[in-house]
Every structure is written in C-alpha cells, then in structure tokens.
XYZ file of N, CA and C in Angstrom:
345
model
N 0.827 -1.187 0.000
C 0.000 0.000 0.000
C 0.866 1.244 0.000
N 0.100 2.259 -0.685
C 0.866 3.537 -1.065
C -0.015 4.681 -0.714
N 1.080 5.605 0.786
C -0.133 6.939 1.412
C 0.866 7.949 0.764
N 0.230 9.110 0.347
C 0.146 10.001 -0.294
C -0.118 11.227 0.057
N 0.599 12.247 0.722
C 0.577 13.333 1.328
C 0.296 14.475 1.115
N -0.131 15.332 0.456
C 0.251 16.890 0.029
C 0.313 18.052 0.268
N 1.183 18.714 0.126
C 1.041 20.028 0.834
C 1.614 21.235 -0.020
N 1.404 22.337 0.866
C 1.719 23.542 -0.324
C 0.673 24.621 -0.656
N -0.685 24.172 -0.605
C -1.655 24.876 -1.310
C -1.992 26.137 -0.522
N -2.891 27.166 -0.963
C -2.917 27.939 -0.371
C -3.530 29.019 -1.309
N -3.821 30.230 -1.204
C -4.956 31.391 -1.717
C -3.214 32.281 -2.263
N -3.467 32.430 -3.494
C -2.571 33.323 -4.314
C -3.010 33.844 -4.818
N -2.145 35.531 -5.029
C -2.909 36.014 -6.324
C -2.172 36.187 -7.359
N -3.133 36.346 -8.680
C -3.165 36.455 -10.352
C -1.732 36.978 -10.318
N -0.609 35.879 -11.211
C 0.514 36.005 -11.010
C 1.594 35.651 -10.333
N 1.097 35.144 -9.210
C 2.096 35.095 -8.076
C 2.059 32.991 -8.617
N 2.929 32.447 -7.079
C 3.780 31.163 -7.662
C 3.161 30.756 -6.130
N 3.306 29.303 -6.304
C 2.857 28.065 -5.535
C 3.547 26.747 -5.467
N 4.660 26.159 -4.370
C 5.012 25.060 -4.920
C 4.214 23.827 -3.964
N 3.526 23.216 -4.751
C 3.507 21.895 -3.948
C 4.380 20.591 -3.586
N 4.029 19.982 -2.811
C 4.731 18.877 -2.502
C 4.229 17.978 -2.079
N 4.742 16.135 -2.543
C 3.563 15.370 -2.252
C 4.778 14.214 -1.354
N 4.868 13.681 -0.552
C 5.470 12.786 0.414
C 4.861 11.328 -0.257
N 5.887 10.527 -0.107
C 4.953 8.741 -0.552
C 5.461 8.163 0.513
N 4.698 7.431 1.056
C 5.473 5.868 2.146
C 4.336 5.049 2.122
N 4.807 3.835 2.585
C 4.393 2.481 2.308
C 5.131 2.050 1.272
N 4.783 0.992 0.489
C 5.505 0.305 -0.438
C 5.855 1.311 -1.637
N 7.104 1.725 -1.561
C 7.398 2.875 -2.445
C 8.176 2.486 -3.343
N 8.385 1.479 -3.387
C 9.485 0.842 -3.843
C 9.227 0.254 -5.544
N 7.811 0.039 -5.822
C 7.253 -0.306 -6.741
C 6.447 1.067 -7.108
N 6.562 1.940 -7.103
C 5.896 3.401 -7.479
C 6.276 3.565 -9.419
N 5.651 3.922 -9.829
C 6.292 4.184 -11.694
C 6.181 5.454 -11.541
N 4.613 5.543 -12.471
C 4.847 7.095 -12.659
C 4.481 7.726 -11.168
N 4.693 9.393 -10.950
C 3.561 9.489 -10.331
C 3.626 11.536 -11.369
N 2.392 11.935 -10.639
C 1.714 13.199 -11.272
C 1.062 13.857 -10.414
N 0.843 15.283 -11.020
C -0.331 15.605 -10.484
C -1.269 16.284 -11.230
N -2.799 15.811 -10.115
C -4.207 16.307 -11.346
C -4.784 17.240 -10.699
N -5.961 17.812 -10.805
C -6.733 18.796 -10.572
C -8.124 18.710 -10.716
N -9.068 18.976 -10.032
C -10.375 19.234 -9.952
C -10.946 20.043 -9.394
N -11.616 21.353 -10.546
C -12.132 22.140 -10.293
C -13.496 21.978 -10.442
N -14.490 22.845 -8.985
C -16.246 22.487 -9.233
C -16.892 22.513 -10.686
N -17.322 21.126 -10.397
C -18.006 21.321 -11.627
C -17.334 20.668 -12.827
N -16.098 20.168 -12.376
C -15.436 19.622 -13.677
C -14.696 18.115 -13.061
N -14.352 17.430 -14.779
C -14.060 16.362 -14.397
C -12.302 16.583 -13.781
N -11.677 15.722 -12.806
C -10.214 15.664 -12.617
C -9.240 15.780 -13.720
N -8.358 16.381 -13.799
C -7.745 16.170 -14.938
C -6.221 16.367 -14.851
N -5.509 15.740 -16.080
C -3.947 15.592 -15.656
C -3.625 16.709 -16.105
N -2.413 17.335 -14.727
C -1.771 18.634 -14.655
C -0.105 18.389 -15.356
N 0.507 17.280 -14.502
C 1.722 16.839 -14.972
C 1.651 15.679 -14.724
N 2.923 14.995 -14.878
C 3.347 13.532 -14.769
C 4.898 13.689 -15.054
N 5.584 12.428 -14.155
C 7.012 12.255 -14.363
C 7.562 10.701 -13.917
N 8.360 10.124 -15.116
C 8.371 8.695 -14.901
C 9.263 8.843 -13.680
N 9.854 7.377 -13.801
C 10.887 7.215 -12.336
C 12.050 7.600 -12.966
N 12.180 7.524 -14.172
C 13.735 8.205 -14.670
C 13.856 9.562 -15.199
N 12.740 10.782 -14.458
C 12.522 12.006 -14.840
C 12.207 12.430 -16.115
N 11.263 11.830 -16.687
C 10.702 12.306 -18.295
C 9.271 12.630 -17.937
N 8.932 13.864 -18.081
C 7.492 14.959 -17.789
C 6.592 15.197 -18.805
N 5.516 14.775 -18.485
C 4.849 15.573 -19.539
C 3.544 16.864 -18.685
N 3.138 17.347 -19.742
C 2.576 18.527 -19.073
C 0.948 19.114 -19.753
N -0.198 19.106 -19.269
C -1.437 19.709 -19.912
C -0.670 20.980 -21.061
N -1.816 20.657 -22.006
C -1.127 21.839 -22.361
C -1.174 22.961 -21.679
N -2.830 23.046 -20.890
C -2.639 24.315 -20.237
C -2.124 25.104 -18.857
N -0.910 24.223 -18.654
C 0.088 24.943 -17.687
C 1.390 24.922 -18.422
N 1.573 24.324 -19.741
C 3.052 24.399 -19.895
C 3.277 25.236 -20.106
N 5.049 25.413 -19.713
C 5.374 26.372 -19.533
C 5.485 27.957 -18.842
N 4.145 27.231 -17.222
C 4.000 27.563 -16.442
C 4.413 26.579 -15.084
N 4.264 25.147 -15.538
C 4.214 24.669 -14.094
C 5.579 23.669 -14.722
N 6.105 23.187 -13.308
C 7.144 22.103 -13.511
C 7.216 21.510 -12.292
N 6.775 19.928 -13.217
C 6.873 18.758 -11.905
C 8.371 18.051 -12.270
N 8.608 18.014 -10.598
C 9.784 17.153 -10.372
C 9.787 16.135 -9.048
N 10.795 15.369 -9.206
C 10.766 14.033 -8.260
C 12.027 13.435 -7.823
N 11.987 13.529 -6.617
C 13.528 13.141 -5.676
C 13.128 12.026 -5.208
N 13.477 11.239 -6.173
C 13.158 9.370 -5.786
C 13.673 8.879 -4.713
N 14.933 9.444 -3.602
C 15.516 9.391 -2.135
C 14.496 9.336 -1.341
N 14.120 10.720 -1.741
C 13.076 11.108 -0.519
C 11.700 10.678 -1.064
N 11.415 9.931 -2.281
C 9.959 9.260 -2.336
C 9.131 10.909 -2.496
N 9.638 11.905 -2.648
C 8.545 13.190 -3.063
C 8.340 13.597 -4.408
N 7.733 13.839 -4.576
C 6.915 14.807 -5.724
C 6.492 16.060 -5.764
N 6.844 16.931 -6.753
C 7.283 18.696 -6.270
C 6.004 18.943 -7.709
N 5.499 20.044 -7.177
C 4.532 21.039 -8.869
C 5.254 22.194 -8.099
N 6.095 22.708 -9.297
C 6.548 24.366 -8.930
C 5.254 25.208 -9.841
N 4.681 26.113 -9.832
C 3.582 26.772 -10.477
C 3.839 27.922 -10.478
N 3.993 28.788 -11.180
C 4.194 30.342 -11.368
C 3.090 30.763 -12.455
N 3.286 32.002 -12.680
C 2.181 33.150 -13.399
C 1.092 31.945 -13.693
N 0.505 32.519 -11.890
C -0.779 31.025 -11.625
C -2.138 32.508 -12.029
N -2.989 31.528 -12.394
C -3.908 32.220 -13.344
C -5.895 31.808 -12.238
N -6.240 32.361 -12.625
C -7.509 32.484 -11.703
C -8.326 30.861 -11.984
N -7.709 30.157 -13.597
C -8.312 29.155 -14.006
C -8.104 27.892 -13.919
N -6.737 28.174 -12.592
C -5.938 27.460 -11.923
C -6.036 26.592 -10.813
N -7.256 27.793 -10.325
C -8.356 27.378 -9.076
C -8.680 25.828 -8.876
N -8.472 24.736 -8.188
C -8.920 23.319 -8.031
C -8.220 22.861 -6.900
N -8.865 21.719 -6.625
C -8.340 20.935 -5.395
C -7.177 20.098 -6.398
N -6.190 20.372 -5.896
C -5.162 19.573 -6.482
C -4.529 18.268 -5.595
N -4.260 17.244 -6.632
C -4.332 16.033 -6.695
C -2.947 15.063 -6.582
N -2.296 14.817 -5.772
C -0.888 13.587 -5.805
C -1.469 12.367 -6.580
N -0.616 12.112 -6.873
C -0.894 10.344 -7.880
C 0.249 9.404 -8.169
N 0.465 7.895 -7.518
C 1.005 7.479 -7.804
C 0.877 6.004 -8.464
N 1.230 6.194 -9.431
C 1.233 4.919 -10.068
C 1.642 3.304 -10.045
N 1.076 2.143 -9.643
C 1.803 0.987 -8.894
C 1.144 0.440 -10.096
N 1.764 -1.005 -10.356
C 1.410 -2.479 -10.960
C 0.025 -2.483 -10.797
N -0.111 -2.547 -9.807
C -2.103 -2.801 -8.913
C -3.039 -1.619 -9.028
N -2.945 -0.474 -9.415
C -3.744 0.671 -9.752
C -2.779 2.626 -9.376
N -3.806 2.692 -9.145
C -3.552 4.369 -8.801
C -3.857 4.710 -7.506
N -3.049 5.181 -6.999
C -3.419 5.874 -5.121
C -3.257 7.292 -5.482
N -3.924 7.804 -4.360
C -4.684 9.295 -4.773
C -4.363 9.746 -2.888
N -3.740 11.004 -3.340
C -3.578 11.710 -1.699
C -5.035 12.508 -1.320
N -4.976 13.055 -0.383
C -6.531 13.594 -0.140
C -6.505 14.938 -0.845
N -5.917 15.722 -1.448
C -5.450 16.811 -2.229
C -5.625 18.085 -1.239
N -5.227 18.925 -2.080
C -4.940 20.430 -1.331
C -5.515 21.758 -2.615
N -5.966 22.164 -1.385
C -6.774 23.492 -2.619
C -5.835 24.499 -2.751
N -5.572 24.729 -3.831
C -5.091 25.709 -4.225
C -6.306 27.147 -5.181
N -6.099 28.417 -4.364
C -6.919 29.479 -4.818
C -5.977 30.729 -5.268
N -6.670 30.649 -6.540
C -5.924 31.862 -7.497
C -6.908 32.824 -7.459
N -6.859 34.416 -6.936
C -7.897 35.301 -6.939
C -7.134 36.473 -8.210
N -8.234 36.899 -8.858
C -7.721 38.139 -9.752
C -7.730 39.401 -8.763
C-alpha cells in the first residue's frame, strides 16, 4: 500500500507562484509514474503533470510552460513548482502514484488563485 501526502496549497494572487509537494510511504518501492491532477467544481479531474521514475514529464497543455513537476526518488517526493498562476488554476489539487495494482490518490490540497 501507497499513502500520499500533500502540501503547499494555499490562496494566491493572479501572477504570483505556488510550490507543492507530495510525500509517498508504504511500499514505495514499486511506485512508476507518479503526477499531479486537478479538480475544479463542476469539472471532471484532470492531468496537470506527470514524471516517470527516470525524470521524463509531460505537461497539460494548459500549464506548460508555467508549471514544472519534479521528483527526488531518495526522498519518495513529488514537487509542482507553479508560477504566473492564473484564476483558471483554481482546483483541489491532486498527488498520484502509479503501482502495478492501480492508482493511489492523496486527499489533495486546494489551491486558490484570486484576480
């Protein structure tokens, strides 16, 4: 089993930067990818980033080149750096890690972008 931590979130404004961070323990050892998603009211979850275990990212289109996920496989964490964060940015954001046996999901953290 794989628990899933996150932290970071918090009320920003239009412009300003946010880094999250997601902690893994339990069987970490078998982890692949992991990412992070987003769900804003009213909408379905959706993928923000992703990064394998040998650091290859991919990114929505609509943060690239705004956000950058990274991963310190030592410490089992998972980082979203987020800058010129945008009001449409607004969602409970999401840890995810990927095992053989499915997907584990942290309890997420809201992040609020005000104009």
């Amino acid at each position: 089993q794989v628990q899933l931590v996150e932290s970071g979130g918090g009320l920003v404004q239009a412009g300003g930067s946010l880094r999250l961070s997601c902690a893994a323990s339990g069987t970490t050892f078998n982890i692949n990818h992991m990412g992070w998603y987003r769900q804003a009211p009213g909408k379905r979850r959706e993928l923000v980033a992703v990064v394998t275990r040998g650091g290859i990212t991919n990114y929505a289109d609509s943060v690239k080149g705004r956000f950058t996920i990274s991963r310190d496989n030592a410490k089992n964490t998972v980082y979203l750096q987020m800058n010129s964060l945008k009001p449409d940015d607004t969602a409970v954001y999401y840890c995810s890690a990927l095992v053989n046996g499915g997907t584990y999901w942290g309890q997420g953290t809201q992040v609020t972008v005000s104009s």
